Amino acid sequence: MKRVGLFIPCYVDQFYPNAGIATYQLLKKLGLDVTYPTGQTCCGQPMANSGFEHLTGDCNQLFVDNFAEFDYIVSPSGSCVLHLKEHLHTEKSEPQAAAIRTKVYELVEFLVDVLQVKNLKAKFPYKVGLHQSCHGQRGLLLTQMSELVAPYFSKPQQLLAQVEGLELINLKREDECCGFGGTFCVVEEAVSVKMGKDRVKDHQANGAEYITGADMSCLMHMEGILKRENSNVKVLHIAEILNAG
Amino acid sequence: MSTTAKTHPELSEVFNKDEQRVNWHDETLWWIRQKRDKSAHSIPEWEVLREKASQIKNNALSNLAEYLVSFEEKALANGIIVHWAADAQEHNQIVHQILQKHDIRQLVKSKSMLTEECHLNEYLEKQGLEVIDSDLGERIVQLAKEPPSHIVLPCIHKKKEEIGDLFHQHLGVAAGTSDPQILTEAARVHLRETFLTRRAALTGVNFAIAETGEFVVCTNEGNADMGAHLADVHIACMGIEKIIPKRKHLGVFLRLLARSATGQPITTYSSHFKKPRAGQEMHLVLVDNGRTVQMGREDFRASLKCIRCGACMNTCPVYRRSGGHSYHYAISGPIGAILAPNLDREKYADLPFASTLCGSCSNVCPVKIDIHQQLYKWRQVIVQEGYATSGKKMSMKIMNYTLSSPGVYKTAGKAGRWVLKYIPFAVNNHFNPWYKQREMPEVPKESFGEWYKKNVK
Ligand code: SF4
């Protein structure tokens, strides 16, 4: 049986363990041999996106040491996965790093493209808004982008459609960025928050009870805004919905 | 606007003080982005056209020297007087000298972002010359003594009431007028007078054709034609990257330009200038101003493919909510943020960070510039060259130390969820910017790692 290494990004590990647990349980339910290498920390993206890619060497090496042995590496975070695919390099173990770049998957991508899941048996009877995180959508091509003249598809929608009782709401702006953007959220606080407020408003205006997505970081940003507004709308990582019921 | 605020975050914070204005700015530009989408989707071969345009531009850049020489040769044969300017200063001097030679003290200009880049207006005004921008939007910002905030929609940040006030002050319309029809009419009368009395006209150049030595100027108001046709002296200024090899390539760009810019099928006027009319003098100034340096930077060279349609600004969620002036450079938005650091890394060190790297800009760009990838690359260059703040450097070092060692990471995580402080909010070692308008995530009892240890292994 192929072995799956579970990569739980640092902020999910520390703040949103439930998203990690749901990912783990979901993969187990689907009959996979899943291991969480306990020596892992982070993919290095926060440093690289801030212009400090040159400092990520040790972090990258640690990642390779933890994950080189697996057939697949799966993670519930589009932006971390995209970062690994585009920028994971090491001095010592470049062949292993190169292999990891091709076998690391974001969870939705893994479920749809590799496992080709058609029948999830999940239940979530609520109105849900889907936030398309940019790195997942435009980087990993989880969903067609509204700017391109090309046929529409959406991998997260394909999965959410298998969830019993779930009603996916429409949004006015289908794939607008939420403004999280890694360190952008503090360096550009004013614009980041305004983007987040607008994003959240679109979901609220269309009756969402939950906002979900394949990137916990965007959800964390929107959750911060929702809570400040005392809104009833909640955020849940897509793994938690796909694992519900 | 505060004069001490200089960086993009500071300037956008000021812009965001008026949330209604931000909403309106965002919605107006989004409306244009939707018009662009509709227009693009009406052409099934849109993506093929983008690819063609990109390839033509790649070819033009790869053979730039050859095309420029051929262009100059043809242009000279057509009777155009050709000048070369190494930088902004030289460009301004050349224009000034042409005007001096004819003893002309007033210049009517049609929109040209290159002259904005070179600060031509300021320069000529210092020499005692009068410059009138003839594009309506440009004229409005000129009256307000502001630079344009958008390359296609220069006064998109201004509401019609504010324009009414300006016209009341400068053009004598009644106080409190905000009817666009009346305002446009007032501007038209004022500009007509300008066109009829100015002896020199300056236009930009959208495309210069190496094969024929002619150039094309696209406007919606016909103001370039009016200026150029009525003036004794026509000066056209262009960046050297505006060259396209052949006339037949023009169709590709004209189909893409207006659709990307405003959603129109084509700009109202696409005027071809090939030779001066009898009795007229036609000058063309070819400007480098950092372009050959950018050509030499492999990672950033593609930024020179830009045809200045403005689509990347309209689609950019950050631009829409921060306004063009927050970029403090002649060309704002995503493309400005990759062009500006070429000219001055220190002054524009903030701009490549004014993005979430969402990638929408690269997708709308009609010539397929990898804008968001270049933003990422500029960040690396800027940090490597030492333009990051010391707080940021320190927090990155701490982050690296922590993340490179599972032991340190776990201890730090336990000790009050260390990550709260540093990830992904890794700047300045304090958390305030997050908390200002957002709640913190609730801290869970245990991390995923701890759960796993207990429940699985
Ligand atoms: S970078 Fe592309 S989208 Fe932006 S103005 Fe230039 S051509 Fe248009």
Coordinates of C-alpha atoms in Angstrom, one line a residue, chain A residues 3 6 8-25 28 34-60 62 66 82-83 86-87 134-135 138-139 144-150 172-199 201 217 220-229, chain B residues 8-10 12-13 16 19 22-23 26-27 30 33-34 36-37 40-41 43-47 50 315 317-322 350 353-361 363-364 372-373 376 379-381 383-384 388-389 392-393 396-397 399-400 402-406 409-410 412-414 417-427 430-444 446-453 456-457:
Chain A
R3 CA 2.3 5.5 2.2
L6 CA 0.6 14.0 6.5
I8 CA 0.2 19.8 9.1
P9 CA 1.3 23.4 8.6
C10 CA 2.6 25.2 11.7
Y11 CA -0.4 27.5 12.3
V12 CA -2.8 24.6 11.8
D13 CA -0.9 22.5 14.3
Q14 CA -0.9 25.3 16.8
F15 CA -4.3 27.0 16.3
Y16 CA -6.6 24.7 14.3
P17 CA -5.8 21.1 15.3
N18 CA -9.4 20.2 14.4
A19 CA -8.6 20.8 10.7
G20 CA -5.6 18.6 11.0
I21 CA -7.6 15.9 12.9
A22 CA -10.3 15.9 10.2
T23 CA -7.7 15.6 7.5
Y24 CA -6.1 12.6 9.2
Q25 CA -9.5 10.9 9.9
K28 CA -7.9 7.0 7.2
V34 CA -1.2 7.8 6.9
T35 CA 1.7 8.9 9.1
Y36 CA 2.4 12.2 10.7
P37 CA 6.1 12.6 11.0
T38 CA 6.5 14.2 14.4
G39 CA 9.7 16.1 13.6
Q40 CA 8.0 18.5 11.2
T41 CA 7.5 22.2 11.7
C42 CA 6.8 24.5 8.7
C43 CA 7.2 24.7 5.0
G44 CA 9.1 28.0 5.2
Q45 CA 6.5 30.1 3.3
P46 CA 6.2 32.9 5.8
M47 CA 9.9 33.6 5.5
A48 CA 10.0 33.2 1.7
N49 CA 7.1 35.4 0.9
S50 CA 8.6 38.1 3.1
G51 CA 11.7 38.1 0.9
F52 CA 13.8 35.8 3.2
E53 CA 13.9 32.8 1.0
H54 CA 17.6 32.7 1.5
L55 CA 17.0 31.9 5.2
T56 CA 14.8 28.8 4.5
G57 CA 17.6 26.3 4.0
D58 CA 17.5 24.6 7.4
C59 CA 13.7 24.6 7.4
N60 CA 13.7 23.0 3.9
L62 CA 14.1 19.5 7.9
N66 CA 10.8 14.3 7.5
L82 CA 2.2 25.7 -3.6
H83 CA 5.2 27.1 -1.8
E86 CA 7.6 26.0 -6.4
H87 CA 10.4 26.7 -3.9
C134 CA -5.8 32.3 -4.4
H135 CA -2.8 30.1 -4.0
R138 CA -4.6 30.2 -9.3
G139 CA -1.5 28.4 -8.2
Q144 CA -10.9 27.7 -13.0
M145 CA -10.2 31.4 -12.6
S146 CA -12.8 34.0 -13.6
E147 CA -10.2 36.0 -15.6
L148 CA -9.5 33.2 -18.0
V149 CA -11.5 32.4 -21.1
A150 CA -11.7 28.7 -20.5
K172 CA -21.2 38.1 -6.2
R173 CA -17.4 37.9 -6.6
E174 CA -16.6 34.3 -7.1
D175 CA -12.8 34.4 -6.6
E176 CA -11.8 37.6 -5.0
C177 CA -8.8 37.5 -2.7
C178 CA -9.6 37.7 1.1
G179 CA -6.6 39.9 1.8
F180 CA -4.7 37.5 4.1
G181 CA -1.6 37.1 2.0
G182 CA 0.8 35.9 4.7
T183 CA 2.7 38.8 6.3
F184 CA 0.6 41.1 4.1
C185 CA -2.1 40.8 6.8
V186 CA 0.0 42.8 9.2
V187 CA 2.3 44.8 6.9
E188 CA -0.7 46.1 5.0
E189 CA -3.1 46.0 7.9
A190 CA -5.6 48.6 6.6
V191 CA -6.0 47.1 3.1
S192 CA -5.9 43.5 4.4
V193 CA -8.8 44.1 6.8
K194 CA -10.8 46.0 4.2
M195 CA -10.4 43.1 1.8
G196 CA -11.4 40.7 4.5
K197 CA -14.5 42.7 5.5
D198 CA -15.6 42.9 1.8
R199 CA -15.1 39.2 1.4
K201 CA -19.8 40.6 3.5
S217 CA -5.0 30.8 6.9
M220 CA -8.4 32.4 10.2
H221 CA -8.2 36.0 8.8
M222 CA -11.9 36.0 8.0
E223 CA -12.8 34.4 11.3
G224 CA -10.9 37.2 13.1
I225 CA -13.1 39.7 11.2
L226 CA -16.4 37.8 11.7
K227 CA -15.7 37.5 15.5
R228 CA -14.9 41.2 15.8
E229 CA -18.2 41.9 14.1
Chain B
H8 CA 2.2 52.0 0.5
P9 CA 0.9 50.8 3.9
E10 CA 0.9 54.3 5.3
S12 CA -3.3 53.2 2.0
E13 CA -4.2 53.6 5.6
N16 CA -8.9 53.7 4.0
E19 CA -14.6 53.7 3.8
V22 CA -12.9 52.9 -0.8
N23 CA -16.2 51.1 -1.5
D26 CA -13.4 49.3 -5.5
E27 CA -16.9 48.9 -7.1
W30 CA -14.6 46.0 -10.4
R33 CA -13.0 44.4 -14.7
Q34 CA -16.4 42.8 -15.3
R36 CA -13.3 43.4 -19.5
D37 CA -14.4 39.9 -18.7
A40 CA -12.8 38.9 -23.4
H41 CA -15.4 36.1 -23.2
I43 CA -13.8 36.3 -28.3
P44 CA -13.4 32.5 -28.2
E45 CA -9.7 32.8 -29.3
W46 CA -8.9 35.2 -26.5
E47 CA -6.2 33.1 -24.8
R50 CA -2.8 36.7 -25.5
T315 CA -8.4 43.4 -11.2
P317 CA -7.9 43.7 -5.0
V318 CA -5.2 45.7 -3.3
Y319 CA -5.1 48.5 -5.8
R320 CA -8.9 48.8 -5.7
R321 CA -8.7 49.3 -2.0
S322 CA -5.6 51.5 -1.8
D350 CA 7.6 48.8 -0.2
F353 CA 5.1 43.8 -0.7
A354 CA 1.9 45.6 -1.6
S355 CA 0.3 42.4 -2.9
T356 CA -1.2 39.2 -1.6
L357 CA 0.4 37.4 -4.6
C358 CA -3.1 36.4 -5.5
G359 CA -2.1 36.1 -9.2
S360 CA -5.1 37.7 -10.8
C361 CA -2.9 40.3 -12.5
N363 CA -4.2 36.2 -15.6
V364 CA -5.7 39.3 -17.0
H372 CA 3.0 38.1 -9.3
Q373 CA 6.0 35.9 -9.8
Y376 CA 7.9 37.6 -5.3
R379 CA 11.0 40.8 -2.5
Q380 CA 14.0 38.5 -2.5
V381 CA 16.2 41.0 -4.2
V383 CA 15.8 41.9 1.2
Q384 CA 19.1 40.6 -0.1
A388 CA 14.3 45.2 5.0
T389 CA 13.7 46.8 8.4
K392 CA 11.7 42.2 10.2
K393 CA 15.2 40.8 9.9
M396 CA 12.8 36.2 10.5
K397 CA 16.0 35.0 12.2
M399 CA 11.5 32.3 13.0
N400 CA 14.2 30.4 11.1
T402 CA 12.5 28.0 15.7
L403 CA 11.3 26.3 12.6
S404 CA 14.6 24.6 11.9
S405 CA 14.4 22.6 15.1
P406 CA 11.4 20.4 16.0
Y409 CA 9.4 24.5 17.8
K410 CA 7.5 22.2 20.2
A412 CA 8.0 27.2 22.0
G413 CA 4.5 26.1 20.9
K414 CA 3.7 24.7 24.3
R417 CA 1.7 28.9 21.5
W418 CA 4.8 30.7 20.4
V419 CA 3.5 30.9 16.9
L420 CA 1.0 33.4 18.1
K421 CA 3.8 35.9 18.1
Y422 CA 5.6 35.1 14.9
I423 CA 3.7 33.2 12.4
P424 CA 2.4 34.2 10.0
F425 CA 2.4 37.7 11.4
A426 CA 6.2 37.8 11.4
V427 CA 6.8 41.5 11.4
H430 CA 4.4 42.6 17.9
F431 CA 0.9 41.5 17.2
N432 CA -0.9 44.8 17.2
P433 CA -1.6 45.1 13.5
W434 CA -3.6 41.8 13.6
Y435 CA -5.6 42.7 16.6
K436 CA -6.5 46.2 15.6
Q437 CA -9.5 45.1 13.6
R438 CA -9.5 41.3 14.0
E439 CA -10.0 38.9 16.8
M440 CA -7.2 36.4 17.6
P441 CA -7.8 32.7 16.9
E442 CA -8.9 30.9 20.0
V443 CA -6.0 28.9 21.5
P444 CA -6.8 25.2 21.6
E446 CA -3.6 20.9 22.5
S447 CA -1.8 21.2 19.2
F448 CA -2.3 18.6 16.4
G449 CA 1.0 17.1 17.3
E450 CA 0.0 16.6 20.9
W451 CA -3.3 15.1 19.8
Y452 CA -1.6 12.7 17.4
K453 CA 0.8 11.5 20.1
V456 CA -2.4 7.6 17.3
K457 CA 1.1 7.0 18.4

